[in-house]
Short mmCIF file of C-alpha atoms and ligand atoms in Angstrom, two decimals:
data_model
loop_
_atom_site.label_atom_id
_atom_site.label_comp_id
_atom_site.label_asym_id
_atom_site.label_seq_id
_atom_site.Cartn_x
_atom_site.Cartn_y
_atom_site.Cartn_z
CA UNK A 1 -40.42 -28.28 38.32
CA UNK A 2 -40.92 -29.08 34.46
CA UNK A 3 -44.66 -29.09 34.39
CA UNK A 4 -44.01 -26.88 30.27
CA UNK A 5 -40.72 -27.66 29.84
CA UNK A 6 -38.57 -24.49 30.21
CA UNK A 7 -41.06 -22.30 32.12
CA UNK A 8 -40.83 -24.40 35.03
CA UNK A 9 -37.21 -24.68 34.15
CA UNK A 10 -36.77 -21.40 34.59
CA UNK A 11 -38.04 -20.90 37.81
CA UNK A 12 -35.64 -24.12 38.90
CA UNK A 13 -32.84 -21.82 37.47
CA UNK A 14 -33.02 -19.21 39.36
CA UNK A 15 -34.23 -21.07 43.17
CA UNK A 16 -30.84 -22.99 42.57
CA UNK A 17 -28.70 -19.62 41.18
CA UNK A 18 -30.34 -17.21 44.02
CA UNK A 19 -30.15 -19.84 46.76
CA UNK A 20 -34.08 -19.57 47.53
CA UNK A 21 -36.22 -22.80 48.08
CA UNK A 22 -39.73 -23.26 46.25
CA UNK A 23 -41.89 -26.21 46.93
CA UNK A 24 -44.06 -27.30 44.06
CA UNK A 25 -47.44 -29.24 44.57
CA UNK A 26 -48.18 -30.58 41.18
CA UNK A 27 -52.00 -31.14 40.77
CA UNK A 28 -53.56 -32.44 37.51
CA UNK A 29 -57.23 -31.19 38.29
CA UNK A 30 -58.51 -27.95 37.60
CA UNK A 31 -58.66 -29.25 34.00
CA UNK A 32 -60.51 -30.99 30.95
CA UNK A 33 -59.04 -34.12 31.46
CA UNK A 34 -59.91 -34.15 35.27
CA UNK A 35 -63.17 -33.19 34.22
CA UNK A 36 -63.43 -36.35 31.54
CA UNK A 37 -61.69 -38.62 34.51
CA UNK A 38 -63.57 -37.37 37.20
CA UNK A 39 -66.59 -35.98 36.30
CA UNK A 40 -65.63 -32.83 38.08
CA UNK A 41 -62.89 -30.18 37.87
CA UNK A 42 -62.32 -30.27 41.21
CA UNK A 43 -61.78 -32.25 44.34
CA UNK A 44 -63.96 -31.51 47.53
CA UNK A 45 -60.87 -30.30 49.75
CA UNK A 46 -59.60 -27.92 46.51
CA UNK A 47 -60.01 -25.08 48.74
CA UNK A 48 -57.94 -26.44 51.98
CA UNK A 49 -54.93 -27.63 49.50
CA UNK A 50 -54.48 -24.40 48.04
CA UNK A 51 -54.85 -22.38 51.28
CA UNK A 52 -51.79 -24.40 52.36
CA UNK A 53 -50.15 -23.20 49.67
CA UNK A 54 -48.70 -19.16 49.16
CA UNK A 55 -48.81 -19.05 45.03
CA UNK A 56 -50.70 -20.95 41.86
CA UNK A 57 -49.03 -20.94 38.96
CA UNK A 58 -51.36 -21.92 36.42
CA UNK A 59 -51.22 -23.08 32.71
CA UNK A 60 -54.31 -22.16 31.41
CA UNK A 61 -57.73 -22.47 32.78
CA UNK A 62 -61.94 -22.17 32.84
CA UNK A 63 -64.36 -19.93 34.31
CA UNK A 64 -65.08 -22.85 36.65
CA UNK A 65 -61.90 -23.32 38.39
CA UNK A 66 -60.20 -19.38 37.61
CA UNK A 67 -62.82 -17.21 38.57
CA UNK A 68 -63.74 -19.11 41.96
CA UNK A 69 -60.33 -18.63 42.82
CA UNK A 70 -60.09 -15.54 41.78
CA UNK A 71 -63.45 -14.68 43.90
CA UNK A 72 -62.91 -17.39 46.57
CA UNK A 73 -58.93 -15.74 47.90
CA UNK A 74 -60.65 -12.38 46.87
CA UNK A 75 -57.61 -11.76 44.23
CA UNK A 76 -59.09 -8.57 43.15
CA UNK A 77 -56.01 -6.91 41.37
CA UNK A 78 -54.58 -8.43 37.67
CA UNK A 79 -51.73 -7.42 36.28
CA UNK A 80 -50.93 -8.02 32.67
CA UNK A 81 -47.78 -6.13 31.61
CA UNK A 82 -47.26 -5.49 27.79
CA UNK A 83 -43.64 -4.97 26.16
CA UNK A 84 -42.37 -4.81 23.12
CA UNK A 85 -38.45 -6.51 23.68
CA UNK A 86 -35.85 -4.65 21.97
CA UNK A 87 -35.30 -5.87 18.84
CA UNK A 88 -38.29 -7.83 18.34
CA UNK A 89 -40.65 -7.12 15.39
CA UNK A 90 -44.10 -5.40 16.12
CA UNK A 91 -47.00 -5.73 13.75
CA UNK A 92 -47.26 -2.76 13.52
CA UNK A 93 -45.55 -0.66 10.71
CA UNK A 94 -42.86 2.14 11.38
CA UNK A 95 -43.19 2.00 14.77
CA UNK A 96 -39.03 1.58 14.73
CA UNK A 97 -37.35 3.07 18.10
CA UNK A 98 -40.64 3.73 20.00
CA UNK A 99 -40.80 1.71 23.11
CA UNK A 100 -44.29 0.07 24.39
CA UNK A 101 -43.83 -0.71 27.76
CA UNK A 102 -47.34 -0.21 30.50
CA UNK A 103 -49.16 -2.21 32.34
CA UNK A 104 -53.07 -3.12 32.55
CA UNK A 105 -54.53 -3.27 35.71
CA UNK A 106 -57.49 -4.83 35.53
CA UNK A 107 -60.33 -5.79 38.29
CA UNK A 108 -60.61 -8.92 39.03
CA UNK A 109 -63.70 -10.00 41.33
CA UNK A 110 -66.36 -8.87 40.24
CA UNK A 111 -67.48 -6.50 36.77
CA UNK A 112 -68.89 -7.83 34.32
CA UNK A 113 -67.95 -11.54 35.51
CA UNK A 114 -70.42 -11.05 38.39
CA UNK A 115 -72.21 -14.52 38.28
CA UNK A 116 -74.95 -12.95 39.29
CA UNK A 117 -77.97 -13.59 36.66
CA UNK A 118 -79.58 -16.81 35.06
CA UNK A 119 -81.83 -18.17 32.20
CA UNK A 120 -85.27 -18.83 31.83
CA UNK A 121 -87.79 -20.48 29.60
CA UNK A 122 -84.39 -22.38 28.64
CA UNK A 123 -84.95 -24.14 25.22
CA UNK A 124 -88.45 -22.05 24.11
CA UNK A 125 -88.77 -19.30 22.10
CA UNK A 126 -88.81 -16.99 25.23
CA UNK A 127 -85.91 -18.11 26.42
CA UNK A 128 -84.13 -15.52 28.58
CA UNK A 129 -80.49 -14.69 29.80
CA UNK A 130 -79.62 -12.30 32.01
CA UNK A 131 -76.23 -11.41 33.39
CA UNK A 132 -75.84 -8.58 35.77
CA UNK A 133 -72.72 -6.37 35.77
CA UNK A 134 -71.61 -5.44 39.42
CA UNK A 135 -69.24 -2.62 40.72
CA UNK A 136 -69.34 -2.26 43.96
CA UNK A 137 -67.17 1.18 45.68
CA UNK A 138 -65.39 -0.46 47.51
CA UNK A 139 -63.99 -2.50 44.74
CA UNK A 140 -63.87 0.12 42.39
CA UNK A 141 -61.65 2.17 44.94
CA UNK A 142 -58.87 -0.37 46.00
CA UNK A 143 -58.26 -1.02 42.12
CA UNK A 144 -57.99 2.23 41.15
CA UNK A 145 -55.75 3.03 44.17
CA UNK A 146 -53.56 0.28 43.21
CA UNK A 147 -53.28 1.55 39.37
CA UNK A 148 -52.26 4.83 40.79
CA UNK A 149 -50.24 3.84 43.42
CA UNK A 150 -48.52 2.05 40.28
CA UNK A 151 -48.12 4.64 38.10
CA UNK A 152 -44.62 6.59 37.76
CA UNK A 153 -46.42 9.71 36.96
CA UNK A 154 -49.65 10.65 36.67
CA UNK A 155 -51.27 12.45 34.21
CA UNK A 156 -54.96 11.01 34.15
CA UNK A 157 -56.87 10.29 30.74
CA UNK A 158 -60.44 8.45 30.77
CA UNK A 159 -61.61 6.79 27.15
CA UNK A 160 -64.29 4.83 26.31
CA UNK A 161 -63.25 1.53 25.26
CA UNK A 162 -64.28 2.10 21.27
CA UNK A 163 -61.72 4.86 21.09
CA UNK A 164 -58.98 3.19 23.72
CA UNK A 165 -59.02 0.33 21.47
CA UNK A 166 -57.72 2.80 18.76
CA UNK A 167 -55.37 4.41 20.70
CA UNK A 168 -53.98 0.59 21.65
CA UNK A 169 -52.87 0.25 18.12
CA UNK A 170 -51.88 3.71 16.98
CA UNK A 171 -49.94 4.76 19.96
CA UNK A 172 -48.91 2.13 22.80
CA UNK A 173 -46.15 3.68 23.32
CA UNK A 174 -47.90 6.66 25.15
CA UNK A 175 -49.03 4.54 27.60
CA UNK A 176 -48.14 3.57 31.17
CA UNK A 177 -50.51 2.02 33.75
CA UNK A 178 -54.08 1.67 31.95
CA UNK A 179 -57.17 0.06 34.25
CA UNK A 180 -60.06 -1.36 33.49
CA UNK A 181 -62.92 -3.30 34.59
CA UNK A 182 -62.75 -7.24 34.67
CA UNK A 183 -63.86 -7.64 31.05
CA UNK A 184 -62.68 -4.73 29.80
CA UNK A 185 -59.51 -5.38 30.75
CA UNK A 186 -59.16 -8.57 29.72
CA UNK A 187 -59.95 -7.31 26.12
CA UNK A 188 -57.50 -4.58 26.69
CA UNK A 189 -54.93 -6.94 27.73
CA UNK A 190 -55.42 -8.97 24.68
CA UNK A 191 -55.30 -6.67 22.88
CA UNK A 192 -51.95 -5.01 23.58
CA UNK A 193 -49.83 -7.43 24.02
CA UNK A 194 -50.30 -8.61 20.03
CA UNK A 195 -48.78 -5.25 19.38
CA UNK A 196 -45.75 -6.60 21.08
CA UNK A 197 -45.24 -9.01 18.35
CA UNK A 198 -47.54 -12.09 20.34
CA UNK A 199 -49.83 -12.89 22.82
CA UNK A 200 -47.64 -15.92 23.23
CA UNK A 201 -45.61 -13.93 25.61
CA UNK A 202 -47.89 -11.90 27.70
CA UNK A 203 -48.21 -12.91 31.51
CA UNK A 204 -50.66 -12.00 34.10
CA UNK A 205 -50.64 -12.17 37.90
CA UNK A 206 -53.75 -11.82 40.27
CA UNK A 207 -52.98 -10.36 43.35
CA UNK A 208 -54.53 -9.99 47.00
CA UNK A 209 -52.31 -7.24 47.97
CA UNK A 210 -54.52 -6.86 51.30
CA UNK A 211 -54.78 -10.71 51.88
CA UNK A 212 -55.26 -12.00 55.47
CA UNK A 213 -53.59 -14.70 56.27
CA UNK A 214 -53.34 -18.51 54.89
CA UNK A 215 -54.86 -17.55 51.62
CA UNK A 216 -52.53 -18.00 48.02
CA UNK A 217 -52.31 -14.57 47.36
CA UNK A 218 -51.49 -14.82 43.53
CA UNK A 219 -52.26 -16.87 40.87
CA UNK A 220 -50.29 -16.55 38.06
CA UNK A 221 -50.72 -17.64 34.46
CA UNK A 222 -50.60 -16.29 30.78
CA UNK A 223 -53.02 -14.06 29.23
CA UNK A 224 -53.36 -16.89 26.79
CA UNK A 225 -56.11 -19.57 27.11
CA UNK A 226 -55.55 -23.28 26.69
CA UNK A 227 -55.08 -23.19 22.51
CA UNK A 228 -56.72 -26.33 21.96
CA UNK A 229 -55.56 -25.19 17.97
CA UNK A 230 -52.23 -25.84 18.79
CA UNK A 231 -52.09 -28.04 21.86
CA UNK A 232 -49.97 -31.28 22.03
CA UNK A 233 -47.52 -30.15 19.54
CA UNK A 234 -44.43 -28.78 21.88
CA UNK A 235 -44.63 -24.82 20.23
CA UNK A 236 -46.29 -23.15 22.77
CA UNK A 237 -44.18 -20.10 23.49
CA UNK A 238 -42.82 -20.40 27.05
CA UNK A 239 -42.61 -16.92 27.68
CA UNK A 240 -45.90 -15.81 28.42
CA UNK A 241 -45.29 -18.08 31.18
CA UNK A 242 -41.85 -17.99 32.35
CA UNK A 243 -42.74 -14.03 33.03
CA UNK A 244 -45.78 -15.33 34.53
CA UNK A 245 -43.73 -17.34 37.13
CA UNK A 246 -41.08 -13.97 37.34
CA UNK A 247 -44.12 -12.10 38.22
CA UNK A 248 -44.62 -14.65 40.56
CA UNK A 249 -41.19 -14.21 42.08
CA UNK A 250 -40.73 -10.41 42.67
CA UNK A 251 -44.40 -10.52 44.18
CA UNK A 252 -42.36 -13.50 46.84
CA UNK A 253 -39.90 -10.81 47.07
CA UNK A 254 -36.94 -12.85 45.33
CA UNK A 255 -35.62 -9.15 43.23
CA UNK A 256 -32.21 -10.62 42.00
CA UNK A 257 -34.33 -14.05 40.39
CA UNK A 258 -37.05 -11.67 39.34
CA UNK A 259 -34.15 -9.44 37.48
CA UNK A 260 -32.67 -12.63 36.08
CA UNK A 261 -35.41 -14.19 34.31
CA UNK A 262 -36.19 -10.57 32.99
CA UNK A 263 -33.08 -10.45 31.90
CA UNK A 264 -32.78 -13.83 30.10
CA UNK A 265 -36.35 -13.97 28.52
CA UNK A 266 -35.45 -9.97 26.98
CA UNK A 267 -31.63 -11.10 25.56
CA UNK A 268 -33.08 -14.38 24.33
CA UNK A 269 -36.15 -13.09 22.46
CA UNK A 270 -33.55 -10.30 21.13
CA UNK A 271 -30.84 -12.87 19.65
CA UNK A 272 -33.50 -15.40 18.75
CA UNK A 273 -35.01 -12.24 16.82
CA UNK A 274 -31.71 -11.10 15.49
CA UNK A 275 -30.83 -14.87 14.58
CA UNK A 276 -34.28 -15.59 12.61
CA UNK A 277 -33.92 -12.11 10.29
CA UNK A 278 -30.59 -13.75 9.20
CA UNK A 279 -31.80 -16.92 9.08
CA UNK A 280 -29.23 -18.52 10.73
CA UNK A 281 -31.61 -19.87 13.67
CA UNK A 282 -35.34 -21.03 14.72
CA UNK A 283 -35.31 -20.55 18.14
CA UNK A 284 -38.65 -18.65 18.58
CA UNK A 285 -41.82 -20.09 18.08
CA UNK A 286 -44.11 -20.09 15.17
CA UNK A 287 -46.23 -17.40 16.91
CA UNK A 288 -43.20 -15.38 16.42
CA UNK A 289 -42.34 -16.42 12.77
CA UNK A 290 -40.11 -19.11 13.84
CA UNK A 291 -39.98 -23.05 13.96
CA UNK A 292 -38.90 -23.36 16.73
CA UNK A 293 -40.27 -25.44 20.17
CA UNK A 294 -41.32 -24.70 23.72
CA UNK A 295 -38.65 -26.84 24.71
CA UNK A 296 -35.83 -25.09 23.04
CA UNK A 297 -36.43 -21.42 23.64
CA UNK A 298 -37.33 -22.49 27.58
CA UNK A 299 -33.62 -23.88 27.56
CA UNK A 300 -32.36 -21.68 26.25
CA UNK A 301 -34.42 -18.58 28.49
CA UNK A 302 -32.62 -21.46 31.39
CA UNK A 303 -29.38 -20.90 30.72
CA UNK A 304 -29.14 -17.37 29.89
CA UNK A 305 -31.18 -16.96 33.63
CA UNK A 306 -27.97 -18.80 35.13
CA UNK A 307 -25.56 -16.89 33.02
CA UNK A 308 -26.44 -13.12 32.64
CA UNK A 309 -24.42 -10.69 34.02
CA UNK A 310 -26.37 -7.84 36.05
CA UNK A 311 -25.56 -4.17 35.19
CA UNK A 312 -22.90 -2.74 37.49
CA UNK A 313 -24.35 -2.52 40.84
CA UNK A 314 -27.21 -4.45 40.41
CA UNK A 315 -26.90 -7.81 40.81
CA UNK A 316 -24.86 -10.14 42.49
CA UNK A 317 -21.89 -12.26 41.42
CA UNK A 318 -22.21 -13.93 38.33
CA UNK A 319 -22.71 -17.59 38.99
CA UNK A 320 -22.36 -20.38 36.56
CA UNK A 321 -24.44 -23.37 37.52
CA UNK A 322 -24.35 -26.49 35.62
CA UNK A 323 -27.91 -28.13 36.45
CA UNK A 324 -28.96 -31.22 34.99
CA UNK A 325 -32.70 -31.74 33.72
CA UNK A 326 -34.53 -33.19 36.33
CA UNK A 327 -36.59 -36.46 35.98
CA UNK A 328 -39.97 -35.68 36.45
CA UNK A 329 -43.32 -37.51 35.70
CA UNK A 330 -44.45 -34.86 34.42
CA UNK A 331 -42.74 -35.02 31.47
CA UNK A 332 -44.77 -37.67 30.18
CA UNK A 333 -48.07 -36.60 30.68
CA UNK A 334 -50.02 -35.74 27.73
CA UNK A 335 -49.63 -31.78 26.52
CA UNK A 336 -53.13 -30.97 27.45
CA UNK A 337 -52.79 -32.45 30.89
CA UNK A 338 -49.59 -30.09 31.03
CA UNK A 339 -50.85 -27.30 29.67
CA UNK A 340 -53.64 -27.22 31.92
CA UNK A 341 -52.00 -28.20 35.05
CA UNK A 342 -51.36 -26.12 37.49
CA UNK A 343 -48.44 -25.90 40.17
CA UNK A 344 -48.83 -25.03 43.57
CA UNK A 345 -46.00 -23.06 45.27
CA UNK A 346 -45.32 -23.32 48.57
CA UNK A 347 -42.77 -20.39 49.91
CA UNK A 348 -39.63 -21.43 51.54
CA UNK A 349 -38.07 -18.19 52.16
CA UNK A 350 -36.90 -15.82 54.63
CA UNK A 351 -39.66 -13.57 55.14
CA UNK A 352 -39.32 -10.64 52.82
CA UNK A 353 -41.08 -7.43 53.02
CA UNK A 354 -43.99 -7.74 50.41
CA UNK A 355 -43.20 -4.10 50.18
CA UNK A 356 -40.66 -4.18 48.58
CA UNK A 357 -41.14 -5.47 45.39
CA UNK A 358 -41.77 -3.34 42.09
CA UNK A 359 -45.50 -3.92 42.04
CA UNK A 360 -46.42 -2.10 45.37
CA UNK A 361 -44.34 0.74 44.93
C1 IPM B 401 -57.97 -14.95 31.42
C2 IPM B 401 -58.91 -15.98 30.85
C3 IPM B 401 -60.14 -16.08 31.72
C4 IPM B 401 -60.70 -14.68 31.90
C5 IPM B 401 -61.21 -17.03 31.21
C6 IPM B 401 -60.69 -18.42 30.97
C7 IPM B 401 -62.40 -17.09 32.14
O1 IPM B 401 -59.25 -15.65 29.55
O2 IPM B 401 -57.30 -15.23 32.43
O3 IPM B 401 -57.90 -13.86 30.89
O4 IPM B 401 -61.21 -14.11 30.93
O5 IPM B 401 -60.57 -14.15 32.98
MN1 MN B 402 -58.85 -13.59 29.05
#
C-alpha cells in the first residue's frame, strides 16, 4: 500500500515483519475530485463495498462521506490519543520533563452533529437555520462506559469546556482519558494535540466496539483535515497517519506490529528532533520546524518499524527485512487525490480476540 507514501509504507512494514496479511481496496471516491469527476462523492453500492470490508483507513474527509459512515456502521466511539514524544519540543514553555500522554474519547454519532434541523426563508432577510443538538441515554451511556472502562484510574473531574480549554494548555500533563461530546471533542482533540508540538501527528480511530456483524468497524484517519494550504507539496507529516493505521492494527489485534510502529514513529520523531536542534538533519516536517518531506520521515518511520528491537520480553526476534518499494499507481495520482483517498482493509488474519487489545481493556 503507498496511497501517502510512508504511512502506507508503514503498515506494509510491519504485515511483511509480523507475518500478517492485509488486503487493501484502494478507492478514489469519497473525495473532491470524485465529486468534480462525478458529480457525486459517492457511488450507489458505497455502502455494500465497504461492508465487505473490516477497516477504512482514510486520508482526510467531508461531512458528506465521514459522518454517514460514522452514523451509517454506527461507529459511536473516537479515539484521538495526544502525546508529547520524548524529546520533542512542546509549545509550550518550561514544560521540560512533564509527560502529556491521555486520550480523548469523544462521541461520535450523534451531539451536536445531529443532522437534524434545516433552513428557511433561505436567501430573505428572515432567513432561518436551525440545528438541533441530540443526546440520546443510550448513547450517552455506552461512551461514557467506554471512557471509563479506559481509564487506568479513576478519579472523576467534570469542566465546562471554557475552563477545560485552560486546563488543556496549562496542565496536559494531569490528564488521562478526557470525553466529550461529538463537537466538543473534536475541539478538545484539536486542541491538545498542538501542545504536543503538531497536529500533524495526531491520529484518530472510530470504533463500533459492539458491532454486529459484516459492518467496518473502524475508520481510521488523522485529526487533521485535508490542508488544502499545503496540499500537493509532499510535507504532509506522515505521522498523524501512520499512528492512525497502528491504531488500526492493535484494534485487528496485530500487538507486536502495533508495538513496532509505536516504537519507530517515537525513536524517529526523537532523533529527527535531536538531529534538527544540531542542525545536522531535516527529517521532520515543516509543521515541526523542519524541511523535511512526507516521503522521507515515512521511510524512515519504515525502516526503523523493521529494525527496532523490543524491550526484553516484549517482542519477538528482531527481524531485518530488506523490502523493496512497491510499484503502485498510486504513486502518480495527484496529492489531493491521495490525500483524500481512502483505503479499504480487508482482514486476513487468524481470528484474534478483539479483547485483547489495549483499547478495550
Ligand atoms: C474530524 C473532521 C470531521 C469532524 C469533519 C471533516 C466533519 O474534522 O474527523 O475531526 O469534525 O468530525
Ligand atoms: Mn475535526
Amino acid at each position: 500500500m503507498s496511497v501517502l507514501p510512508g504511512d502506507g509504507i508503514g503498515l506494509e512494514a510491519a504485515e511483511k515483519r509480523f507475518g500478517f496479511q492485509l488486503e487493501f481496496r484502494h478507492y478514489i471516491w469519497a473525495s473532491c475530485t470524485c465529486f468534480q469527476e462525478h458529480g457525486t462523492m459517492l457511488p450507489p453500492d458505497w455502502k455494500k463495498l465497504l461492508q465487505a470490508c473490516d477497516a477504512i483507513y482514510f486520508g482526510a474527509g467531508m461531512m458528506a462521506t465521514l459522518l454517514l459512515f460514522r452514523r451509517e456502521f454506527d461507529q459511536y466511539i473516537n479515539l484521538r490519543p495526544c502525546c508529547l514524544f520524548p524529546g520533542v519540543t512542546s509549545p509550550l514553555a518550561n514544560r521540560e520533563g512533564e509527560p502529556i500522554d491521555f486520550i480523548t474519547v469523544r462521541e461520535n454519532t450523534e451531539g451536536e452533529y445531529s443532522s437534524v434541523g434545516g433552513c428557511i426563508f433561505e436567501g430573505t432577510d428572515g432567513e432561518t437555520v436551525i440545528q438541533d443538538t441530540v443526546f440520546t441515554r443510550t448513547d450517552v451511556d455506552r461512551v461514557l462506559r467506554y471512557a471509563f472502562e479506559l481509564a487506568r484510574s479513576i478519579t472523576v473531574e467534570k469542566y465546562h469546556i471554557d475552563i477545560l480549554c485552560a486546563h488543556f494548555v496549562q496542565r496536559p500533563r494531569t490528564f488521562d482519558v478526557v470525553v466529550g461530546s461529538n463537537l466538543l471533542g473534536d475541539i478538545l482533540s484539536n486542541l491538545g494535540p498542538p501542545c504536543t508540538g503538531t497536529i500533524g501527528i495526531a491520529p484518530s480511530a472510530s470504533l463500533n466496539p459492539s458491532s454486529s456483524q459484516g459492518d467496518p468497524d473502524q475508520d481510521a484517519k488523522p485529526v487533521h483535515g485535508s490542508a488544502p494550504d499545503i496540499a500537493g507539496q509532499g510535507i504532509t507529516n506522515p505521522v498523524g497517519k501512520v499512528w492512525s493505521g497502528q491504531m488500526m492494527l492493535e484494534w485487528l489485534g496485530e500487538k507486536e506490529a502495533t508495538q513496532a510502529l509505536m516504537g519507530a514513529i517515537e525513536k524517529v520523531l526523537q532523533e529527527g528532533t535531536n538531529a534538527q536542534l544540531k542542525g545536522e538533519s531535516d527529517l521532520l516536517t515543516p509543521d515541526m520546524g523542519g524541511k523535511g518531506t512526507t516521503e522521507a520521515l515515512g521511510r524512515a518511520i519504515e525502516e526503523e518499524a523493521l529494525e527496532i528491537k523490543f524491550e526484553e520480553g516484549v517482542g519477538k526476534k528482531i527481524i531485518t527485512a530488506n523490502i523493496e518499494p512497491t510499484e503502485s499507481p498510486s504513486h502518480s495520482l495527484p496529492s489531493m487525490q491521495i490525500f483524500q483517498s481512502r483505503i479499504i482493509i480487508k482482514r486476513d488474519i487468524t481470528e484474534k480476540a478483539k479483547a485483547s487489545h489495549g483499547y478495550t481493556k
